PDB file of N, CA and C in Angstrom:
ATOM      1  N   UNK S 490      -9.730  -9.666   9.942  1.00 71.00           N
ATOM      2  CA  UNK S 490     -10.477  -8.507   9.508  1.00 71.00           C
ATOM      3  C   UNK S 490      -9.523  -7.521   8.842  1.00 71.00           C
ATOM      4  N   UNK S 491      -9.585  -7.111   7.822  1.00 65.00           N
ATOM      5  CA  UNK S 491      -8.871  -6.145   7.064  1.00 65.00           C
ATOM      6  C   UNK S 491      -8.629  -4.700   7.647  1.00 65.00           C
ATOM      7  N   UNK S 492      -7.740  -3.785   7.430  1.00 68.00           N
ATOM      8  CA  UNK S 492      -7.571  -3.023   7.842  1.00 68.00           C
ATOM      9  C   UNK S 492      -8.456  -1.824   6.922  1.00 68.00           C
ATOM     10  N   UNK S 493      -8.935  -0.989   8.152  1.00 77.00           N
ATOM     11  CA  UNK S 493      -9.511   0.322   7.346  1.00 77.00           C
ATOM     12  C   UNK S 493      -8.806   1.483   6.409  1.00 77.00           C
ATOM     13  N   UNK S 494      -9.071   2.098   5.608  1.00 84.00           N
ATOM     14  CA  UNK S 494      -8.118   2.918   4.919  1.00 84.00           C
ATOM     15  C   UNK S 494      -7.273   4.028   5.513  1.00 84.00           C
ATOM     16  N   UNK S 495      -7.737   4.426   6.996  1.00 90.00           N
ATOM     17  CA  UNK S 495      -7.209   5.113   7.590  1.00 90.00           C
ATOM     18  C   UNK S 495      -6.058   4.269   8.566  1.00 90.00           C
ATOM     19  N   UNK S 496      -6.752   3.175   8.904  1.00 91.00           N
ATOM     20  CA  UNK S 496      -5.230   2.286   9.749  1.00 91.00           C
ATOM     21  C   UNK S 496      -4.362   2.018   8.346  1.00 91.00           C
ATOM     22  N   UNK S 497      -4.625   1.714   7.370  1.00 92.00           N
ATOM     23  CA  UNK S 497      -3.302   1.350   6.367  1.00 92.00           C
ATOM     24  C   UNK S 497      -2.861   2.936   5.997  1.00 92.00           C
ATOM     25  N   UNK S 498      -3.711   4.203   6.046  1.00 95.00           N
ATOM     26  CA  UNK S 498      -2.699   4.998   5.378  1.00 95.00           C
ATOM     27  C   UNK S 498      -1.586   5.256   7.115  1.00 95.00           C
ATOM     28  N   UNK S 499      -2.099   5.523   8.374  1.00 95.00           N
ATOM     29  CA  UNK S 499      -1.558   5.618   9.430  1.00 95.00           C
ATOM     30  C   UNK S 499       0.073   4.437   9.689  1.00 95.00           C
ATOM     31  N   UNK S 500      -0.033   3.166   8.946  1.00 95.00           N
ATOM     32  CA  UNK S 500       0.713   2.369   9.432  1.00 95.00           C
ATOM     33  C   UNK S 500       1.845   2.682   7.626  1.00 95.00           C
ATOM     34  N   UNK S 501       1.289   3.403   6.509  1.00 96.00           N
ATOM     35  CA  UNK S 501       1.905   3.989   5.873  1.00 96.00           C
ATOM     36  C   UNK S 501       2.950   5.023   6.133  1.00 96.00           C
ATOM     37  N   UNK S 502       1.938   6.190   6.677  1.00 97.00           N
ATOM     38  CA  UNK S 502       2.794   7.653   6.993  1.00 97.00           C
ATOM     39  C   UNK S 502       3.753   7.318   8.130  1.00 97.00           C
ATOM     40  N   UNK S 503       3.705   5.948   8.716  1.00 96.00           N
ATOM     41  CA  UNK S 503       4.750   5.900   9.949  1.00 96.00           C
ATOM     42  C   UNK S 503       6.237   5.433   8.945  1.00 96.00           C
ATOM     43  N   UNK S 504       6.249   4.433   8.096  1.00 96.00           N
ATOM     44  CA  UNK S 504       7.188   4.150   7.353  1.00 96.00           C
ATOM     45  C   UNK S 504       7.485   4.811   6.637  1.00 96.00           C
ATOM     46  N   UNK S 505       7.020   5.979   5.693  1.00 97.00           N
ATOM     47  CA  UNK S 505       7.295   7.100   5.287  1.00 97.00           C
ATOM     48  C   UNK S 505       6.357   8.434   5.096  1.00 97.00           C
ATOM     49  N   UNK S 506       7.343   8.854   6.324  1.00 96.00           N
ATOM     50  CA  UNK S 506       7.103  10.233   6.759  1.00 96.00           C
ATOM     51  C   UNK S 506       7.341  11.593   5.973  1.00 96.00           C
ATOM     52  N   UNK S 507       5.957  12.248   5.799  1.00 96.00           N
ATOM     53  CA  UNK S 507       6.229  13.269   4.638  1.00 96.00           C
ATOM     54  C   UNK S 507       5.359  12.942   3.769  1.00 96.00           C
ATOM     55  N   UNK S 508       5.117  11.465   3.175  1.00 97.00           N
ATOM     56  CA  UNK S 508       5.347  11.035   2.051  1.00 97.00           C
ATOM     57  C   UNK S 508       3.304  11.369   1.427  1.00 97.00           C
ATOM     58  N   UNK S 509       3.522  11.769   0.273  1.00 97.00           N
ATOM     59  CA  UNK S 509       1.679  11.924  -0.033  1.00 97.00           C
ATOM     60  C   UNK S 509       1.380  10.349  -0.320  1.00 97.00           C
ATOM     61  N   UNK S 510       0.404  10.515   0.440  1.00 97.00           N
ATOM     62  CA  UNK S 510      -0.541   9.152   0.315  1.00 97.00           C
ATOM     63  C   UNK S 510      -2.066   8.848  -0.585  1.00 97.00           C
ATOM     64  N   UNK S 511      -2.405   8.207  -1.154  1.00 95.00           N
ATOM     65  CA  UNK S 511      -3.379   7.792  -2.213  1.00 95.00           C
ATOM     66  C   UNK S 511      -3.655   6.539  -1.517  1.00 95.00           C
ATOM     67  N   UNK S 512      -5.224   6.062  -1.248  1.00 94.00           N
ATOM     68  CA  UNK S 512      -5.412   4.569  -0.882  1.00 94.00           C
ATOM     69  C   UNK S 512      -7.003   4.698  -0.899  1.00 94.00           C
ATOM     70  N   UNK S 513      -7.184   3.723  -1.847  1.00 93.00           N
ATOM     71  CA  UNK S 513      -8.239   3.010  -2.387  1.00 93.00           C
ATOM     72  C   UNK S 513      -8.661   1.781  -1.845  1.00 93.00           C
ATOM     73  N   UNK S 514      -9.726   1.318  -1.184  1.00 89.00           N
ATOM     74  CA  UNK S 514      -9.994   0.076  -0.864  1.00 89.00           C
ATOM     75  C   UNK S 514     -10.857  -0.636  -1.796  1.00 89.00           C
ATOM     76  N   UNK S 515     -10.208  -1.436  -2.757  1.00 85.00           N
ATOM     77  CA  UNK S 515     -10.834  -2.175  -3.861  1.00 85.00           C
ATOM     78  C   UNK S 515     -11.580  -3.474  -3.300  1.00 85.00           C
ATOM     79  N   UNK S 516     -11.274  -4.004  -1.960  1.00 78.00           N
ATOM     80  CA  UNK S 516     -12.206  -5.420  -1.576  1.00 78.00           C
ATOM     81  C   UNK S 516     -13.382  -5.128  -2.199  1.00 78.00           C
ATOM     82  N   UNK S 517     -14.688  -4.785  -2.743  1.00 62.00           N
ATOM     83  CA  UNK S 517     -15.913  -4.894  -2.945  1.00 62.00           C
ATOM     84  C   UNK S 517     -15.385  -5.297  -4.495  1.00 62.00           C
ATOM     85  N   UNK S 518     -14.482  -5.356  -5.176  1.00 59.00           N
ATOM     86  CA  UNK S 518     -14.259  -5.697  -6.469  1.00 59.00           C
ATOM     87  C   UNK S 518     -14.291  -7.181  -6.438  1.00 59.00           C
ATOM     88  N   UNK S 519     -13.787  -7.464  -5.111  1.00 53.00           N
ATOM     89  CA  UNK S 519     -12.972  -9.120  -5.105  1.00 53.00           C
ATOM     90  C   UNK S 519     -13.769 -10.220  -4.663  1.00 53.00           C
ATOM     91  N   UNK S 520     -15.090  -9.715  -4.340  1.00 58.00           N
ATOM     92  CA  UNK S 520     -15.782 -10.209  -3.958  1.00 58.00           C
ATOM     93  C   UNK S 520     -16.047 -11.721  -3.973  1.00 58.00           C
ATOM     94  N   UNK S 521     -15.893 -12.890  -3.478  1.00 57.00           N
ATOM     95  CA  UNK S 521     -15.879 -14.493  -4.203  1.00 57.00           C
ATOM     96  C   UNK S 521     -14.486 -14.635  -4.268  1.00 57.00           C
ATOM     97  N   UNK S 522     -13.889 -13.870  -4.317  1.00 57.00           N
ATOM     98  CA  UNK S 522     -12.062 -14.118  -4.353  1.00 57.00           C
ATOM     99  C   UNK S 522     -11.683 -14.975  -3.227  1.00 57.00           C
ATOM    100  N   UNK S 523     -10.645 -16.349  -3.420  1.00 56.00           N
ATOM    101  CA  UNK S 523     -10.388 -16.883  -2.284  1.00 56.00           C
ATOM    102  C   UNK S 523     -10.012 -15.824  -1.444  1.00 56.00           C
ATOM    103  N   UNK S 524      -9.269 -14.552  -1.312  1.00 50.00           N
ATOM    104  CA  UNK S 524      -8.350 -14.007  -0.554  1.00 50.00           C
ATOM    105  C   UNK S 524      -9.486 -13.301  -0.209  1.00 50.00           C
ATOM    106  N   UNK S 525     -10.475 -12.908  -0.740  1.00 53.00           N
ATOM    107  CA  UNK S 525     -11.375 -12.321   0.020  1.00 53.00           C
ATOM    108  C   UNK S 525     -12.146 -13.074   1.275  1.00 53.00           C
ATOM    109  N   UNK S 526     -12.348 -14.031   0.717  1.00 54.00           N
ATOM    110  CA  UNK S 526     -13.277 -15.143   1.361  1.00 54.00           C
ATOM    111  C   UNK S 526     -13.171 -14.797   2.965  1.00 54.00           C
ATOM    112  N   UNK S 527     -11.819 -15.075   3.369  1.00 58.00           N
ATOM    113  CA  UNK S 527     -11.480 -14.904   5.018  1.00 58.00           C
ATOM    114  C   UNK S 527     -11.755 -13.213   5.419  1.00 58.00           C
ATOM    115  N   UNK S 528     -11.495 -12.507   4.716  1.00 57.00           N
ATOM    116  CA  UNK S 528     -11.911 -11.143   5.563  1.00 57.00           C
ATOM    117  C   UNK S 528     -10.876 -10.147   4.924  1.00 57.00           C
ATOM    118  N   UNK S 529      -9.998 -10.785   4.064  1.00 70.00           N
ATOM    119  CA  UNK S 529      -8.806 -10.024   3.958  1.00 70.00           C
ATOM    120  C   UNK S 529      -8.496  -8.715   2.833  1.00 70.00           C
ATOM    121  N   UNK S 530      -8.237  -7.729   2.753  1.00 82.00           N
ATOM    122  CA  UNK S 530      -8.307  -6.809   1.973  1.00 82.00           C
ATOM    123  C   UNK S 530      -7.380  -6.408   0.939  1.00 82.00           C
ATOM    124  N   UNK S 531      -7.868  -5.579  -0.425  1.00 85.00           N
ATOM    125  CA  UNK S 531      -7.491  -5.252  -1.760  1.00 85.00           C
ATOM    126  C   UNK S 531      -7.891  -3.940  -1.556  1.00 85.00           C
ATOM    127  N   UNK S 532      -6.102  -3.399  -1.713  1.00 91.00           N
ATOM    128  CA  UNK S 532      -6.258  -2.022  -1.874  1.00 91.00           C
ATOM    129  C   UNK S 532      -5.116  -1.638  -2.821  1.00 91.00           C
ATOM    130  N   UNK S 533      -5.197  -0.227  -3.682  1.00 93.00           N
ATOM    131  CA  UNK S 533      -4.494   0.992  -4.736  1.00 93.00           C
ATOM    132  C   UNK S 533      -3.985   1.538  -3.581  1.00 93.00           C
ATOM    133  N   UNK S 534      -2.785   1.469  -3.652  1.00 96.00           N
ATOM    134  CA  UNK S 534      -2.122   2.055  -2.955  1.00 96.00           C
ATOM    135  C   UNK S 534      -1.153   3.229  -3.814  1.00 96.00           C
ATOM    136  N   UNK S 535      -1.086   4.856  -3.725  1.00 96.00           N
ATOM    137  CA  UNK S 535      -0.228   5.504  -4.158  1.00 96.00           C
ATOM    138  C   UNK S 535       0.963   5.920  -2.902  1.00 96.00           C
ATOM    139  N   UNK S 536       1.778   5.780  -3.004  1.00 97.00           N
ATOM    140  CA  UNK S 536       2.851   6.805  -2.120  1.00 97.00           C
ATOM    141  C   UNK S 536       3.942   7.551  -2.791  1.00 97.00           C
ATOM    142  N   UNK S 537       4.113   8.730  -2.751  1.00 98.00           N
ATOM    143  CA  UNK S 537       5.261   9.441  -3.219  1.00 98.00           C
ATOM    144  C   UNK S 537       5.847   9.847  -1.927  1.00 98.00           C
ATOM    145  N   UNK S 538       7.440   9.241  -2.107  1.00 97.00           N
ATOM    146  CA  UNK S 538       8.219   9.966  -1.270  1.00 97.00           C
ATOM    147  C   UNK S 538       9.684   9.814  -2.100  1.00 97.00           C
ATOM    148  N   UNK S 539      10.217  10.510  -1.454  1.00 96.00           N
ATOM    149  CA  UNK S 539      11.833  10.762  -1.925  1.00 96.00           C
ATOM    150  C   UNK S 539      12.324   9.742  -1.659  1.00 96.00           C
ATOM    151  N   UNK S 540      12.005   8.941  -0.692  1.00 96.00           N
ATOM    152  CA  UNK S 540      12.627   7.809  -0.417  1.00 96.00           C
ATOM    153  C   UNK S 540      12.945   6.680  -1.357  1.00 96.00           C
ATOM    154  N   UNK S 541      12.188   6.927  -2.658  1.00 98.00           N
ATOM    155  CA  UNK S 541      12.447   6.116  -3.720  1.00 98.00           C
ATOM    156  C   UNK S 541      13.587   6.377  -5.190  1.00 98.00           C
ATOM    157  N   UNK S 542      13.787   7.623  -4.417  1.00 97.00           N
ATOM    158  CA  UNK S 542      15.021   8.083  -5.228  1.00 97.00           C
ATOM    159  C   UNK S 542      15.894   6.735  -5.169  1.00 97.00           C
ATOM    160  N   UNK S 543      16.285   6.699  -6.650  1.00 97.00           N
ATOM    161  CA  UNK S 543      17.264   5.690  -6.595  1.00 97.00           C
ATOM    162  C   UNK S 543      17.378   4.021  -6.991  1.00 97.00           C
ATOM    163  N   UNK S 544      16.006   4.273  -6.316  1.00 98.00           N
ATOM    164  CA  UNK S 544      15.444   2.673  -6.312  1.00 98.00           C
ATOM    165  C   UNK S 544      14.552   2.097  -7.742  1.00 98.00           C
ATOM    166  N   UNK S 545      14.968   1.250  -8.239  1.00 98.00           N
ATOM    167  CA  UNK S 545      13.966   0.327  -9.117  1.00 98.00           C
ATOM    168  C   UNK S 545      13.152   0.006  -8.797  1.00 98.00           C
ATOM    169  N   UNK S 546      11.624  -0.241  -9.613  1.00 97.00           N
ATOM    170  CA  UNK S 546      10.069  -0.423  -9.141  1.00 97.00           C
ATOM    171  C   UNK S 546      10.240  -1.466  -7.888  1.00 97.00           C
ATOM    172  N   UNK S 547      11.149  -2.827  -8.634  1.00 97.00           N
ATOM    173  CA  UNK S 547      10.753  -3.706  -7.355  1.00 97.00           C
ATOM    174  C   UNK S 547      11.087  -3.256  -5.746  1.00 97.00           C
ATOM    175  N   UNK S 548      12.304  -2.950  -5.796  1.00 98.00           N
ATOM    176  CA  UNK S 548      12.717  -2.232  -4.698  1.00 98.00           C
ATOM    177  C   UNK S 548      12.030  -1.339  -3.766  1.00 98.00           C
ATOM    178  N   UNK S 549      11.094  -0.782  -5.125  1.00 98.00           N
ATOM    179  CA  UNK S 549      10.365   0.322  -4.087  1.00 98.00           C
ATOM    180  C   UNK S 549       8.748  -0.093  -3.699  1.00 98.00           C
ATOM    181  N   UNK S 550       8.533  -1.291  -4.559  1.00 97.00           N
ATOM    182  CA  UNK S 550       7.194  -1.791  -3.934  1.00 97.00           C
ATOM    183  C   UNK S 550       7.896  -2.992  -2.648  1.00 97.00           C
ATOM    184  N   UNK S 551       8.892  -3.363  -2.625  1.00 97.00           N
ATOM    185  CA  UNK S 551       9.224  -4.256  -1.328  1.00 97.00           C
ATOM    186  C   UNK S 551       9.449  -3.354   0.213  1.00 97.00           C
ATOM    187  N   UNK S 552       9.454  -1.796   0.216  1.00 97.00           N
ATOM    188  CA  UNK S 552       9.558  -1.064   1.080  1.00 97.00           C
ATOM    189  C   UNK S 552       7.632  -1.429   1.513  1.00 97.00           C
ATOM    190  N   UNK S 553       7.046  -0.951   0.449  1.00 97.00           N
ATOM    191  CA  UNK S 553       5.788  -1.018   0.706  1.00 97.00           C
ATOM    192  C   UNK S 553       5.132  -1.762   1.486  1.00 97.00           C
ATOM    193  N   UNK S 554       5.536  -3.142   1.376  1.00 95.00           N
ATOM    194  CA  UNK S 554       5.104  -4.490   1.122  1.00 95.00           C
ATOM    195  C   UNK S 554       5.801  -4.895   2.457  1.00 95.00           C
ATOM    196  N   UNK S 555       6.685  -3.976   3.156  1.00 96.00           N
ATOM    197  CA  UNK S 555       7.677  -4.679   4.317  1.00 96.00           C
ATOM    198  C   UNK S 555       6.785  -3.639   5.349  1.00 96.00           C
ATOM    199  N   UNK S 556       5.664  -2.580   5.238  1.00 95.00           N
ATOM    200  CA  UNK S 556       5.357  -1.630   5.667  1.00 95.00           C
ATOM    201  C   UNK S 556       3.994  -2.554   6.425  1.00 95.00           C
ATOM    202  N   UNK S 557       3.946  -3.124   5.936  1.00 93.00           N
ATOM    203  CA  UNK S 557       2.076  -4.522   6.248  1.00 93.00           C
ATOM    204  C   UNK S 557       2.587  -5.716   6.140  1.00 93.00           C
ATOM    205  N   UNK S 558       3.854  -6.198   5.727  1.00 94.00           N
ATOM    206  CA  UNK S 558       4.146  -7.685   6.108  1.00 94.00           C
ATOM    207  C   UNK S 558       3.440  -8.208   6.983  1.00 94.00           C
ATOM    208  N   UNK S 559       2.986  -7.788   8.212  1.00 92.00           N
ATOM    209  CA  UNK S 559       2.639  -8.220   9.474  1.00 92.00           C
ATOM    210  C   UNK S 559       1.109  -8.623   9.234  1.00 92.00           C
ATOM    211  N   UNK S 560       0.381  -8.058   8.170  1.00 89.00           N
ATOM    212  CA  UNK S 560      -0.424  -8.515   8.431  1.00 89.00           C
ATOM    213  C   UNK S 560      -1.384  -9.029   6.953  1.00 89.00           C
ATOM    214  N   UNK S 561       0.158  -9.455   6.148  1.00 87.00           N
ATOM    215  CA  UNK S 561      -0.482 -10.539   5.075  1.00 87.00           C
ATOM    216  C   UNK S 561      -0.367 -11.941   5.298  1.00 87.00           C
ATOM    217  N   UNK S 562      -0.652 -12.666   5.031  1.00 78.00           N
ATOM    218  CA  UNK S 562      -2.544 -12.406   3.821  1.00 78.00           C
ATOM    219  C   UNK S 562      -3.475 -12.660   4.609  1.00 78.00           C
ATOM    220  N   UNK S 563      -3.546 -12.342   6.282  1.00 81.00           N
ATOM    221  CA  UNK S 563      -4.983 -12.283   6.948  1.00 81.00           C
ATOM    222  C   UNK S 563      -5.608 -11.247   7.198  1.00 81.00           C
ATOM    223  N   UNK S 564      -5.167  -9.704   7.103  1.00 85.00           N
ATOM    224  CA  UNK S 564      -5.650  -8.374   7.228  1.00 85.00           C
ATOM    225  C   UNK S 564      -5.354  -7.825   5.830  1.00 85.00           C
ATOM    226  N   UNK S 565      -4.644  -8.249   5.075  1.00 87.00           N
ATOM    227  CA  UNK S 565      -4.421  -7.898   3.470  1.00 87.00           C
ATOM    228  C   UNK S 565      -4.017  -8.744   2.341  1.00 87.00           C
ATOM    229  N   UNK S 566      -4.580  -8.965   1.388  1.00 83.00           N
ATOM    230  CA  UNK S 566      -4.291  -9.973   0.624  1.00 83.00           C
ATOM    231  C   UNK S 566      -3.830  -9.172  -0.697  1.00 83.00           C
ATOM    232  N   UNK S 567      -4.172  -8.353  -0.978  1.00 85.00           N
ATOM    233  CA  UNK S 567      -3.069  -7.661  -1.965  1.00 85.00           C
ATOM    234  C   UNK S 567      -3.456  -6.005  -2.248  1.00 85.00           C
ATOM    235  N   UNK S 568      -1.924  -5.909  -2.421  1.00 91.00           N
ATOM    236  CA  UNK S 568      -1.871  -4.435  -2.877  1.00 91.00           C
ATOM    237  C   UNK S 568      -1.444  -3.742  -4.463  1.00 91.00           C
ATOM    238  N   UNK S 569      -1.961  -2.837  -4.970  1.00 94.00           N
ATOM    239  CA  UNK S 569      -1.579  -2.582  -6.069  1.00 94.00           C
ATOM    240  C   UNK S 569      -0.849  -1.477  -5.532  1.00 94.00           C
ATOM    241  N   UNK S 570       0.215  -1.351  -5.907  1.00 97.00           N
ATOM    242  CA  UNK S 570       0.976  -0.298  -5.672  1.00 97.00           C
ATOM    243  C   UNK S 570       1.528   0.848  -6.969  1.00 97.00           C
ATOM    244  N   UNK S 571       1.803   1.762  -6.554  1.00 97.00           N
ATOM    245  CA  UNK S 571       1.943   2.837  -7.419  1.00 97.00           C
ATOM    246  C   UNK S 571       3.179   3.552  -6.665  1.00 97.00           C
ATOM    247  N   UNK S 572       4.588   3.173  -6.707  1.00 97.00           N
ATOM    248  CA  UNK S 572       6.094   4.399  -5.864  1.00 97.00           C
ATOM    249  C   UNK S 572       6.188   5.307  -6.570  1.00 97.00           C
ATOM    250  N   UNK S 573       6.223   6.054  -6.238  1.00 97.00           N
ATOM    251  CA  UNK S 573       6.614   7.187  -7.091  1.00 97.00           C
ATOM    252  C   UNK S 573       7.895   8.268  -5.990  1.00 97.00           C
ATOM    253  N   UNK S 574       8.685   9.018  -6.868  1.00 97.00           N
ATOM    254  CA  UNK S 574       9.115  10.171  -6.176  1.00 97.00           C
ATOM    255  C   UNK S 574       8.477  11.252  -6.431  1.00 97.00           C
ATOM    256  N   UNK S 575       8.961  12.025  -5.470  1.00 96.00           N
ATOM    257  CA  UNK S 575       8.217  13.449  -5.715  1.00 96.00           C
ATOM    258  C   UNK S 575       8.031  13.824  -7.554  1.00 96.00           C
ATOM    259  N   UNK S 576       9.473  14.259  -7.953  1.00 95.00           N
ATOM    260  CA  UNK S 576       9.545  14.207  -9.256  1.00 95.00           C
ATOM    261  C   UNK S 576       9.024  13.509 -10.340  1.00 95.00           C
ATOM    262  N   UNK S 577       8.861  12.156  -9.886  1.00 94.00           N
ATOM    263  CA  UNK S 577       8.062  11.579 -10.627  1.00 94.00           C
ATOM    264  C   UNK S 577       6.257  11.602 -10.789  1.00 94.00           C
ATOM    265  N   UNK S 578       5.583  12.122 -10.177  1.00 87.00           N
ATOM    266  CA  UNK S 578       4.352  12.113  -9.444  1.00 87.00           C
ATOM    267  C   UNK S 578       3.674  12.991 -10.146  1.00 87.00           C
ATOM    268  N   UNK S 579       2.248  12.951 -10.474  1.00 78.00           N
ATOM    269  CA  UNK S 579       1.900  13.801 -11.434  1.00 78.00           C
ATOM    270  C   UNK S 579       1.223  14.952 -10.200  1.00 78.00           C
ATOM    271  N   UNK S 580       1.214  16.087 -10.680  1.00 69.00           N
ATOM    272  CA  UNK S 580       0.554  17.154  -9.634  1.00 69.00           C
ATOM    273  C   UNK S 580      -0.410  16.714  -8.831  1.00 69.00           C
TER     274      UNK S 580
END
């Protein structure tokens, strides 16, 4: 069973703290999708934190991606991600 938008932003703000959160649950798009098929969820994910100072895109979507490891691809089957730093982030 996929996680709700409030358990993924909660298991978010624990890996980065501070950080503004954006999360979209796109599963009703995927509908017929093998990855949907089992239960598993598609979500837009935004996070800005400082923590990406420094880091190249991949780098900073593998923080993301190490944040729900635990529970791909049977509670999540994919994320679109969006890192941003503060500085980078539109208002």
């Amino acid at each position: 069973m996929r996680p709700g938008t409030d358990e993924l932003r909660e298991r978010l703000a624990e890996r980065f703290p501070g950080a503004r959160l954006e999360i979209a649950d796109d599963s009703h798009h995927h509908a017929g999708h093998a990855g949907a098929a089992g239960g598993a969820g598609h979500y837009r994910v935004r996070v800005v934190s400082a923590r990406f100072a420094g880091l190249a895109t991949v780098a900073r979507h593998r923080l993301v991606y190490d944040a729900v490891r635990d529970w791909m691809p049977h509670r999540v089957h994919a994320l679109s991600i969006d890192a941003r730093t503060p500085d980078e982030a539109p208002n």
